[in-house]
Amino acid sequence: MERIIQQTDSDAFASKLCAINYKYLPPTPCAITGTIDDDLQSLYQNIATLHIDYYHNLKEENRNVYGKINKLMRNPFPVMNYGTYLRTMAIDSSIINYINNELPLKETKFQIVNFGSGSDLRFIQYLEKFNKRISKFIDLDFKDAINLKKKILSKSNLLNQLVTKYNDQFIMLEGDLKDITTTMKQLVQNLDLTIPTIFITECVLCYMTQIDSQNLITKIMNNFQKGVWVSYDPIGGSNPNDKFGIIMKRNLLESRNLDMPTLLIYNSKSNYPDRWNLDNNNNSASIDIRDMWDFVSQSITDKEQKRLRSLQFLDEIEELKIMQSHYVILNTAWNI
Ligand SMILES: C[S@@+](CC[C@H](N)C(=O)[O-])C[C@H]1O[C@@H](n2cnc3c(N)ncnc32)[C@H](O)[C@@H]1O
């Protein structure tokens, strides 16, 4: 199962590359309301170069993944590209807003932990943008995923240079999030429990069981004095007539033998946050949750929506709406 779960990373990377290739990413200026635009723009300034470079170096390391990515790039679905854009924007605007609103003093140091980081290159984007303020940036994933990423990063002159530049700040940890004791031990060894810490789970908790993800969150919230958790996942849908989750779960099991154990448990905006709201979390947590269709209507400017629709022919707005209302972005802050 571990290998099957790990393979979902190539889908995530391929989708991002595809969204870059078709000019969904980076966003144009003034794309997102309520977010400081200069910050968002500078975060994305090298996104294409970084991802294309990673992709070229992936070829020699893993031909299977490379082939899979090529196939996806030849067959780009507008709905998928739109979704990748939204997912990326929702996560980054959440993080940027948190840094600007809650940690406004330039001297405030913070840490970032990207759980189930896969091939995500956010560590470079954030370290380039906030280098003096980030004391540590941790990527954590299964051993094989981290080894593959290390190899690719070391093969590329550009990426290797950047990793070396941030040698004291960037750490790649091999681990299994289900093994909470070891995960906590690794985090405690590498991080400061007293400074603000941003945790990211982008399409990761959906692959964990209810109890494993609850334990992870509880442990983190009880050990890190103050923090923020930004999480993005699919939700199955709570309306009895809504078959989205049932079909998604069945398709994944049949086509890949892949399970999403909590898709039908945390199936709505109202119960997805339950894991952060448990009585045994000693902290006062504030929770904000939106589905991605809320995010479109509340946060993407009309001008940007128009631009997105002009990139590829998108005749099925209803399909986009159904799909995006089955993905959520959650922001939780504790003791901030
Ligand atoms: C869909 S991919 C997402 C990758 C990345 N977060 C992104 O969105 O680009 C899911 C990632 O979570 C990792 N993952 C899932 N369960 C995990 C676990 N128990 N321990 C460590 N990593 C895990 C997988 O190996 C994979 O890299």
Coordinates of N, CA and C in Angstrom, one line a residue, residues 109-331:
K109 N 10.7 34.8 13.5 CA 11.2 33.6 12.8 C 10.0 32.6 12.8
F110 N 10.0 31.8 11.8 CA 9.0 30.7 11.8 C 9.6 29.5 11.1
Q111 N 8.8 28.3 11.2 CA 9.3 27.1 10.6 C 8.1 26.6 9.7
I112 N 8.5 25.8 8.7 CA 7.4 25.2 7.9 C 7.7 23.7 7.8
V113 N 6.7 22.9 7.9 CA 6.8 21.4 7.7 C 5.8 21.0 6.7
N114 N 6.3 20.4 5.6 CA 5.5 19.9 4.5 C 5.3 18.4 4.6
F115 N 4.3 17.9 5.3 CA 4.0 16.5 5.4 C 3.6 15.9 4.1
G116 N 4.2 14.7 3.8 CA 3.8 14.1 2.5 C 4.2 15.0 1.3
S117 N 5.4 15.5 1.4 CA 5.8 16.6 0.5 C 6.0 16.1 -1.0
G118 N 6.3 14.8 -1.1 CA 6.5 14.3 -2.5 C 7.5 15.1 -3.3
S119 N 7.2 15.5 -4.5 CA 8.1 16.2 -5.3 C 7.8 17.7 -5.2
D120 N 7.0 18.1 -4.3 CA 6.7 19.6 -4.2 C 8.0 20.4 -4.0
L121 N 8.0 21.5 -4.8 CA 9.2 22.3 -4.7 C 9.0 23.6 -3.9
R122 N 7.9 23.6 -3.1 CA 7.6 24.8 -2.3 C 8.8 25.3 -1.4
F123 N 9.6 24.3 -1.0 CA 10.7 24.7 -0.1 C 11.6 25.7 -0.8
I124 N 11.8 25.6 -2.1 CA 12.6 26.6 -2.7 C 11.9 27.9 -2.8
Q125 N 10.6 27.9 -3.2 CA 9.8 29.1 -3.4 C 9.8 29.9 -2.1
Y126 N 9.6 29.2 -0.9 CA 9.5 29.9 0.4 C 10.8 30.3 0.9
L127 N 11.8 29.5 0.7 CA 13.1 29.9 1.2 C 13.7 31.0 0.4
E128 N 13.4 31.1 -0.9 CA 13.9 32.2 -1.7 C 13.1 33.5 -1.2
K129 N 11.9 33.4 -0.9 CA 11.1 34.5 -0.6 C 11.3 35.0 0.8
F130 N 11.3 34.1 1.8 CA 11.4 34.5 3.2 C 12.7 34.0 3.9
N131 N 13.8 33.9 3.1 CA 15.0 33.2 3.6 C 15.4 33.6 5.0
K132 N 15.4 34.9 5.3 CA 15.9 35.3 6.6 C 15.0 34.9 7.7
R133 N 13.7 34.7 7.4 CA 12.7 34.5 8.5 C 12.5 33.0 8.7
I134 N 12.8 32.2 7.8 CA 12.5 30.7 8.0 C 13.7 30.1 8.7
S135 N 13.4 29.6 9.9 CA 14.6 29.0 10.5 C 14.8 27.5 10.0
K136 N 13.7 26.8 9.8 CA 13.8 25.5 9.2 C 12.6 25.2 8.2
F137 N 12.9 24.5 7.1 CA 11.8 24.1 6.3 C 12.0 22.6 6.1
I138 N 11.0 21.8 6.6 CA 11.1 20.3 6.5 C 10.2 19.7 5.5
D139 N 10.8 18.9 4.6 CA 10.0 18.0 3.8 C 10.0 16.6 4.4
L140 N 8.8 16.0 4.6 CA 8.8 14.6 5.1 C 7.9 13.7 4.2
D141 N 8.5 12.6 3.9 CA 7.7 11.6 3.1 C 8.3 10.2 3.3
F142 N 7.7 9.2 2.7 CA 8.3 7.9 2.8 C 9.7 7.9 2.3
K143 N 10.5 6.9 2.7 CA 11.9 6.8 2.4 C 12.1 6.8 0.9
D144 N 11.4 6.0 0.1 CA 11.7 6.0 -1.3 C 11.4 7.3 -2.0
A145 N 10.3 8.0 -1.5 CA 10.0 9.3 -2.1 C 11.1 10.3 -1.8
I146 N 11.6 10.3 -0.6 CA 12.7 11.2 -0.3 C 14.0 10.9 -1.0
N147 N 14.3 9.6 -1.2 CA 15.5 9.2 -1.9 C 15.4 9.7 -3.3
L148 N 14.2 9.5 -4.0 CA 14.1 9.9 -5.3 C 14.2 11.4 -5.5
K149 N 13.6 12.1 -4.6 CA 13.7 13.6 -4.6 C 15.2 14.0 -4.4
K150 N 15.9 13.4 -3.5 CA 17.3 13.8 -3.2 C 18.1 13.6 -4.5
K151 N 17.9 12.4 -5.2 CA 18.6 12.1 -6.4 C 18.4 13.2 -7.4
I152 N 17.1 13.5 -7.7 CA 16.8 14.4 -8.7 C 17.4 15.8 -8.4
L153 N 17.2 16.2 -7.2 CA 17.7 17.5 -6.8 C 19.2 17.6 -7.0
S154 N 19.9 16.5 -6.7 CA 21.4 16.5 -6.8 C 21.9 16.5 -8.2
K155 N 21.1 16.0 -9.1 CA 21.4 15.9 -10.5 C 21.4 17.2 -11.2
S156 N 20.5 18.1 -10.8 CA 20.3 19.3 -11.5 C 21.2 20.4 -10.9
N157 N 21.9 21.1 -11.8 CA 22.8 22.1 -11.3 C 22.0 23.2 -10.6
L158 N 21.0 23.6 -11.2 CA 20.2 24.7 -10.6 C 19.6 24.3 -9.3
L159 N 18.9 23.2 -9.2 CA 18.3 22.8 -8.0 C 19.3 22.4 -6.9
N160 N 20.4 21.8 -7.3 CA 21.4 21.5 -6.4 C 22.0 22.7 -5.7
Q161 N 22.2 23.7 -6.6 CA 22.7 25.0 -6.1 C 21.8 25.6 -5.0
L162 N 20.5 25.5 -5.3 CA 19.6 26.1 -4.3 C 19.5 25.3 -3.0
V163 N 19.6 23.9 -3.2 CA 19.6 23.1 -2.0 C 20.8 23.4 -1.1
T164 N 21.9 23.6 -1.8 CA 23.2 23.9 -1.1 C 23.1 25.3 -0.4
K165 N 22.5 26.2 -1.1 CA 22.3 27.6 -0.6 C 21.5 27.5 0.8
Y166 N 20.6 26.6 0.8 CA 19.7 26.6 2.0 C 20.0 25.4 2.9
N167 N 21.2 24.9 2.8 CA 21.7 23.7 3.5 C 21.4 23.7 5.0
D168 N 21.5 24.9 5.6 CA 21.2 25.0 7.1 C 19.8 25.0 7.4
Q169 N 19.0 25.4 6.4 CA 17.5 25.5 6.7 C 16.6 24.4 6.2
F170 N 17.0 23.8 5.1 CA 16.2 22.8 4.5 C 16.6 21.4 4.9
I171 N 15.6 20.6 5.4 CA 15.9 19.2 5.8 C 14.8 18.3 5.2
M172 N 15.4 17.2 4.6 CA 14.4 16.2 4.1 C 14.4 15.0 5.0
L173 N 13.3 14.6 5.5 CA 13.1 13.5 6.5 C 12.4 12.4 5.9
E174 N 13.0 11.2 6.1 CA 12.3 9.9 5.6 C 11.4 9.5 6.8
G175 N 10.2 9.1 6.5 CA 9.4 8.6 7.6 C 8.0 8.2 7.2
D176 N 7.3 7.7 8.1 CA 5.9 7.3 7.9 C 5.1 8.0 8.9
L177 N 4.2 8.9 8.4 CA 3.3 9.7 9.3 C 2.5 8.9 10.3
K178 N 2.3 7.6 9.9 CA 1.5 6.7 10.8 C 2.3 6.4 12.1
D179 N 3.6 6.4 11.9 CA 4.5 6.1 13.1 C 4.7 7.5 13.8
I180 N 3.7 7.8 14.7 CA 3.7 9.1 15.3 C 5.0 9.3 16.2
T181 N 5.3 8.2 16.9 CA 6.5 8.4 17.9 C 7.7 8.8 17.2
T182 N 8.0 8.1 16.1 CA 9.3 8.4 15.3 C 9.1 9.7 14.7
T183 N 8.0 10.0 14.1 CA 7.8 11.3 13.4 C 8.0 12.5 14.4
M184 N 7.4 12.3 15.6 CA 7.6 13.4 16.6 C 9.1 13.5 17.0
K185 N 9.7 12.4 17.2 CA 11.1 12.4 17.6 C 12.0 13.2 16.6
Q186 N 11.7 12.9 15.3 CA 12.4 13.6 14.2 C 12.2 15.1 14.2
L187 N 10.9 15.4 14.5 CA 10.6 16.8 14.4 C 11.2 17.6 15.6
V188 N 11.1 16.9 16.8 CA 11.7 17.5 18.0 C 13.2 17.7 17.8
Q189 N 13.8 16.8 17.2 CA 15.3 16.9 17.0 C 15.7 18.1 16.1
N190 N 14.8 18.4 15.2 CA 15.1 19.4 14.1 C 14.5 20.7 14.3
L191 N 13.4 20.8 15.1 CA 12.7 22.1 15.2 C 12.7 22.6 16.6
D192 N 12.2 23.9 16.6 CA 12.1 24.6 17.9 C 10.6 24.6 18.2
L193 N 10.2 23.9 19.3 CA 8.8 23.8 19.6 C 8.1 25.1 20.1
T194 N 8.9 26.1 20.3 CA 8.3 27.3 20.9 C 8.0 28.4 19.8
I195 N 8.5 28.3 18.6 CA 8.3 29.3 17.6 C 7.2 28.9 16.6
P196 N 6.5 29.9 16.0 CA 5.4 29.5 15.2 C 5.8 28.6 14.0
T197 N 4.9 27.6 13.8 CA 5.2 26.5 12.8 C 4.0 26.3 11.9
I198 N 4.3 26.3 10.6 CA 3.3 26.1 9.6 C 3.3 24.7 9.1
F199 N 2.2 23.9 9.3 CA 2.2 22.5 8.8 C 1.3 22.5 7.5
I200 N 1.8 21.8 6.5 CA 1.1 21.7 5.3 C 0.8 20.2 5.0
T201 N -0.5 19.9 4.8 CA -0.9 18.6 4.2 C -1.7 18.8 3.0
E202 N -1.1 18.6 1.9 CA -1.8 18.8 0.6 C -2.0 17.4 0.0
C203 N -3.3 17.0 0.0 CA -3.7 15.6 -0.4 C -2.9 14.5 0.2
V204 N -2.8 14.6 1.5 CA -2.0 13.6 2.3 C -2.9 12.9 3.3
L205 N -3.7 13.7 4.1 CA -4.5 13.1 5.2 C -5.5 12.1 4.6
C206 N -5.9 12.4 3.4 CA -7.0 11.5 2.7 C -6.4 10.0 2.6
Y207 N -5.1 9.8 2.6 CA -4.6 8.5 2.5 C -4.4 7.8 3.8
M208 N -4.7 8.6 4.9 CA -4.4 8.0 6.3 C -5.8 7.6 6.9
T209 N -5.7 6.7 7.8 CA -7.0 6.3 8.5 C -7.3 7.4 9.5
Q210 N -8.6 7.3 9.9 CA -9.1 8.3 10.9 C -8.2 8.4 12.1
I211 N -7.9 7.3 12.7 CA -7.2 7.3 13.9 C -5.8 7.8 13.7
D212 N -5.1 7.3 12.6 CA -3.7 7.8 12.4 C -3.6 9.3 12.2
S213 N -4.6 9.8 11.4 CA -4.5 11.3 11.2 C -4.9 12.0 12.4
Q214 N -5.8 11.5 13.2 CA -6.2 12.2 14.4 C -5.0 12.2 15.4
N215 N -4.4 11.1 15.5 CA -3.2 11.0 16.4 C -2.1 12.0 16.0
L216 N -1.9 12.0 14.7 CA -0.8 12.9 14.2 C -1.1 14.4 14.6
I217 N -2.3 14.8 14.3 CA -2.7 16.2 14.5 C -2.7 16.5 16.0
T218 N -3.3 15.6 16.8 CA -3.3 15.8 18.3 C -1.9 16.0 18.8
K219 N -1.0 15.1 18.4 CA 0.4 15.1 18.9 C 1.1 16.4 18.5
I220 N 0.9 16.8 17.3 CA 1.5 18.1 16.8 C 0.9 19.3 17.6
M221 N -0.4 19.3 17.7 CA -1.0 20.5 18.4 C -0.7 20.6 19.9
N222 N -0.4 19.4 20.5 CA -0.1 19.4 21.9 C 1.4 19.7 22.1
N223 N 2.2 19.5 21.1 CA 3.7 19.7 21.3 C 4.2 21.0 20.8
F224 N 3.6 21.5 19.7 CA 4.1 22.7 19.2 C 3.3 23.9 19.8
Q225 N 4.0 24.8 20.5 CA 3.2 25.8 21.2 C 2.3 26.6 20.4
K226 N 2.7 27.1 19.2 CA 1.8 27.8 18.4 C 2.0 27.4 16.9
G227 N 0.9 27.3 16.2 CA 1.1 26.9 14.8 C -0.2 27.1 14.0
V228 N 0.0 26.8 12.7 CA -1.0 26.9 11.8 C -1.0 25.6 10.9
W229 N -2.2 25.0 10.6 CA -2.2 23.8 9.8 C -3.0 24.2 8.5
V230 N -2.4 24.0 7.4 CA -3.1 24.3 6.1 C -3.3 22.9 5.4
S231 N -4.5 22.6 5.2 CA -4.8 21.2 4.7 C -5.7 21.3 3.5
Y232 N -5.4 20.5 2.5 CA -6.3 20.4 1.3 C -6.5 18.9 1.0
D233 N -7.8 18.6 0.8 CA -8.2 17.2 0.6 C -9.5 17.1 -0.2
P234 N -9.8 16.0 -0.8 CA -11.1 15.8 -1.3 C -12.1 15.4 -0.1
I235 N -13.4 15.7 -0.3 CA -14.4 15.3 0.6 C -15.5 14.5 -0.2
G236 N -16.0 13.5 0.4 CA -16.9 12.6 -0.3 C -18.3 13.2 -0.6
G237 N -18.7 14.1 0.2 CA -20.1 14.7 0.0 C -21.0 14.0 1.1
S238 N -21.9 14.9 1.7 CA -22.7 14.4 2.8 C -24.2 14.2 2.4
N239 N -24.5 14.8 1.3 CA -25.9 14.7 0.8 C -26.2 13.2 0.4
P240 N -27.3 12.6 0.9 CA -27.6 11.2 0.5 C -27.6 11.0 -1.0
N241 N -27.9 12.0 -1.8 CA -28.0 11.8 -3.2 C -26.6 12.0 -3.9
D242 N -25.6 12.5 -3.1 CA -24.3 12.8 -3.7 C -23.5 11.5 -3.8
K243 N -23.2 11.1 -5.0 CA -22.4 9.9 -5.1 C -20.9 10.1 -5.4
F244 N -20.5 11.4 -5.4 CA -19.1 11.7 -5.8 C -18.1 10.9 -5.0
G245 N -18.2 10.8 -3.7 CA -17.2 10.1 -2.9 C -17.2 8.6 -3.1
I246 N -18.5 8.1 -3.2 CA -18.6 6.6 -3.4 C -18.0 6.2 -4.7
I247 N -18.2 7.0 -5.8 CA -17.7 6.7 -7.1 C -16.1 6.9 -7.1
M248 N -15.7 8.0 -6.5 CA -14.2 8.2 -6.4 C -13.5 7.1 -5.7
K249 N -14.1 6.7 -4.6 CA -13.5 5.6 -3.7 C -13.4 4.3 -4.5
R250 N -14.6 4.0 -5.2 CA -14.6 2.7 -5.9 C -13.7 2.7 -7.1
N251 N -13.6 3.9 -7.8 CA -12.7 3.9 -9.0 C -11.2 3.8 -8.6
L252 N -10.9 4.4 -7.5 CA -9.5 4.3 -7.0 C -9.1 2.9 -6.6
L253 N -10.1 2.3 -5.9 CA -9.8 0.9 -5.5 C -9.7 -0.1 -6.7
E254 N -10.6 0.1 -7.7 CA -10.6 -0.8 -8.8 C -9.4 -0.5 -9.7
S255 N -9.1 0.8 -10.0 CA -8.1 1.0 -11.0 C -6.7 0.9 -10.4
R256 N -6.5 1.2 -9.1 CA -5.1 1.3 -8.5 C -5.0 0.5 -7.2
N257 N -6.0 -0.1 -6.7 CA -6.0 -0.7 -5.4 C -5.6 0.4 -4.3
L258 N -6.1 1.6 -4.5 CA -5.7 2.7 -3.6 C -6.9 3.1 -2.8
D259 N -6.7 3.2 -1.5 CA -7.9 3.5 -0.6 C -7.7 5.0 -0.1
M260 N -8.8 5.6 0.0 CA -8.9 6.9 0.8 C -9.8 6.6 2.0
P261 N -9.2 6.2 3.1 CA -10.0 5.7 4.2 C -11.0 6.7 4.8
T262 N -10.8 8.0 4.7 CA -11.7 8.9 5.4 C -12.5 9.7 4.4
L263 N -12.5 9.4 3.2 CA -13.2 10.2 2.2 C -14.7 10.3 2.5
L264 N -15.3 9.2 3.0 CA -16.7 9.2 3.3 C -17.0 9.4 4.8
I265 N -15.9 9.6 5.6 CA -16.1 9.9 7.0 C -16.0 11.4 7.2
Y266 N -14.9 12.0 6.8 CA -14.9 13.5 6.8 C -15.3 13.9 5.4
N267 N -16.6 13.9 5.2 CA -17.2 14.0 3.9 C -17.8 15.4 3.6
S268 N -17.7 16.3 4.6 CA -18.3 17.7 4.4 C -17.4 18.8 5.0
K269 N -17.8 20.0 4.7 CA -17.1 21.1 5.3 C -17.3 21.1 6.8
S270 N -18.4 20.6 7.2 CA -18.7 20.7 8.7 C -17.9 19.7 9.5
N271 N -17.7 18.5 8.9 CA -17.0 17.5 9.7 C -15.5 17.3 9.3
Y272 N -15.0 17.8 8.2 CA -13.6 17.7 7.9 C -12.7 18.3 9.0
P273 N -13.1 19.4 9.7 CA -12.3 20.0 10.7 C -12.3 19.2 12.0
D274 N -13.1 18.2 12.2 CA -13.2 17.5 13.5 C -11.9 17.1 14.0
R275 N -11.0 16.7 13.1 CA -9.7 16.2 13.6 C -8.9 17.2 14.4
W276 N -9.1 18.5 14.1 CA -8.4 19.6 14.7 C -9.1 20.1 16.0
N277 N -10.3 19.6 16.2 CA -11.1 20.2 17.2 C -11.4 19.2 18.3
L278 N -10.5 18.2 18.5 CA -10.8 17.2 19.4 C -10.7 17.7 20.9
D279 N -11.5 17.2 21.8 CA -11.4 17.6 23.2 C -10.0 17.5 23.8
N280 N -9.3 16.4 23.3 CA -8.0 16.2 23.9 C -6.9 17.1 23.3
N281 N -7.2 18.0 22.4 CA -6.3 19.0 22.0 C -6.3 20.1 23.0
N282 N -5.2 20.4 23.7 CA -5.3 21.3 24.8 C -5.3 22.8 24.3
N283 N -5.4 23.0 23.1 CA -5.2 24.4 22.6 C -6.5 25.0 22.1
S284 N -6.5 26.3 22.1 CA -7.7 27.0 21.5 C -7.4 27.2 20.0
A285 N -8.2 26.4 19.2 CA -7.9 26.5 17.8 C -9.0 27.3 17.1
S286 N -8.6 28.1 16.1 CA -9.6 28.8 15.3 C -9.6 28.1 13.9
I287 N -10.7 27.8 13.4 CA -10.8 27.0 12.2 C -11.5 27.7 11.1
D288 N -10.9 27.7 9.9 CA -11.6 28.3 8.7 C -11.6 27.3 7.6
I289 N -12.7 26.9 7.1 CA -12.8 25.9 6.0 C -13.7 26.4 4.9
R290 N -13.2 26.2 3.7 CA -14.0 26.5 2.5 C -13.8 25.4 1.5
D291 N -14.9 25.2 0.7 CA -14.6 24.3 -0.4 C -14.1 25.1 -1.5
M292 N -13.6 24.4 -2.6 CA -12.8 25.1 -3.6 C -13.7 26.0 -4.5
W293 N -15.0 25.6 -4.5 CA -15.9 26.5 -5.3 C -16.2 27.8 -4.5
D294 N -16.2 27.7 -3.1 CA -16.3 28.9 -2.3 C -15.0 29.8 -2.7
F295 N -13.9 29.1 -2.7 CA -12.7 29.8 -3.0 C -12.7 30.6 -4.3
V296 N -13.2 29.9 -5.3 CA -13.4 30.6 -6.6 C -14.2 31.8 -6.5
S297 N -15.4 31.7 -5.9 CA -16.3 32.8 -5.9 C -15.8 33.9 -4.9
Q298 N -15.2 33.5 -3.8 CA -14.8 34.5 -2.8 C -13.4 35.1 -3.0
S299 N -12.5 34.4 -3.7 CA -11.1 34.8 -3.7 C -10.5 35.1 -5.1
I300 N -11.0 34.5 -6.1 CA -10.4 34.7 -7.4 C -11.1 35.8 -8.1
T301 N -10.3 36.9 -8.5 CA -10.9 38.0 -9.1 C -11.6 37.7 -10.4
D302 N -12.6 38.5 -10.8 CA -13.3 38.2 -12.1 C -12.3 38.2 -13.2
K303 N -11.3 39.2 -13.2 CA -10.4 39.3 -14.3 C -9.6 37.9 -14.4
E304 N -9.2 37.4 -13.2 CA -8.4 36.2 -13.2 C -9.2 35.0 -13.7
Q305 N -10.5 35.0 -13.3 CA -11.4 33.9 -13.7 C -11.6 33.9 -15.2
K306 N -11.6 35.1 -15.7 CA -11.8 35.2 -17.2 C -10.5 34.7 -17.9
R307 N -9.4 35.1 -17.3 CA -8.1 34.6 -17.9 C -8.0 33.1 -17.9
L308 N -8.4 32.5 -16.8 CA -8.3 31.1 -16.6 C -9.2 30.4 -17.7
R309 N -10.4 30.9 -17.8 CA -11.4 30.3 -18.8 C -10.9 30.5 -20.2
S310 N -10.0 31.5 -20.5 CA -9.5 31.7 -21.9 C -8.4 30.7 -22.2
L311 N -7.8 30.0 -21.2 CA -6.6 29.3 -21.5 C -6.9 28.0 -22.3
Q312 N -8.0 27.4 -22.0 CA -8.4 26.1 -22.7 C -9.9 26.2 -22.8
F313 N -10.5 25.5 -23.8 CA -11.9 25.6 -23.9 C -12.5 24.8 -22.7
L314 N -13.3 25.5 -21.9 CA -13.9 24.8 -20.8 C -15.5 25.0 -20.9
D315 N -16.1 23.9 -21.4 CA -17.5 24.1 -21.7 C -18.3 23.6 -20.5
E316 N -17.7 22.8 -19.6 CA -18.4 22.2 -18.5 C -18.2 22.9 -17.2
I317 N -18.8 24.1 -17.0 CA -18.7 24.8 -15.8 C -19.3 24.0 -14.7
E318 N -20.4 23.4 -15.0 CA -21.2 22.6 -14.0 C -20.3 21.5 -13.4
E319 N -19.5 20.8 -14.3 CA -18.6 19.8 -13.9 C -17.5 20.3 -13.0
L320 N -17.0 21.5 -13.4 CA -16.0 22.1 -12.6 C -16.5 22.4 -11.2
K321 N -17.7 22.9 -11.1 CA -18.4 23.3 -9.9 C -18.6 22.1 -9.0
I322 N -19.1 21.0 -9.6 CA -19.3 19.8 -8.8 C -18.0 19.3 -8.2
M323 N -17.0 19.2 -9.1 CA -15.7 18.7 -8.7 C -15.1 19.6 -7.5
Q324 N -15.1 20.9 -7.8 CA -14.4 21.8 -6.8 C -15.2 21.9 -5.5
S325 N -16.5 21.6 -5.5 CA -17.2 21.6 -4.2 C -16.9 20.3 -3.4
H326 N -16.1 19.4 -4.0 CA -15.7 18.2 -3.3 C -14.2 18.3 -2.9
Y327 N -13.7 19.4 -2.9 CA -12.3 19.6 -2.3 C -12.4 20.8 -1.3
V328 N -11.6 20.6 -0.2 CA -11.6 21.7 0.8 C -10.2 22.2 1.1
I329 N -10.2 23.5 1.5 CA -9.0 24.0 2.1 C -9.3 24.4 3.5
L330 N -8.5 23.9 4.4 CA -8.7 24.2 5.9 C -7.5 25.0 6.4
N331 N -7.8 26.0 7.2 CA -6.8 26.8 7.9 C -7.1 26.7 9.4

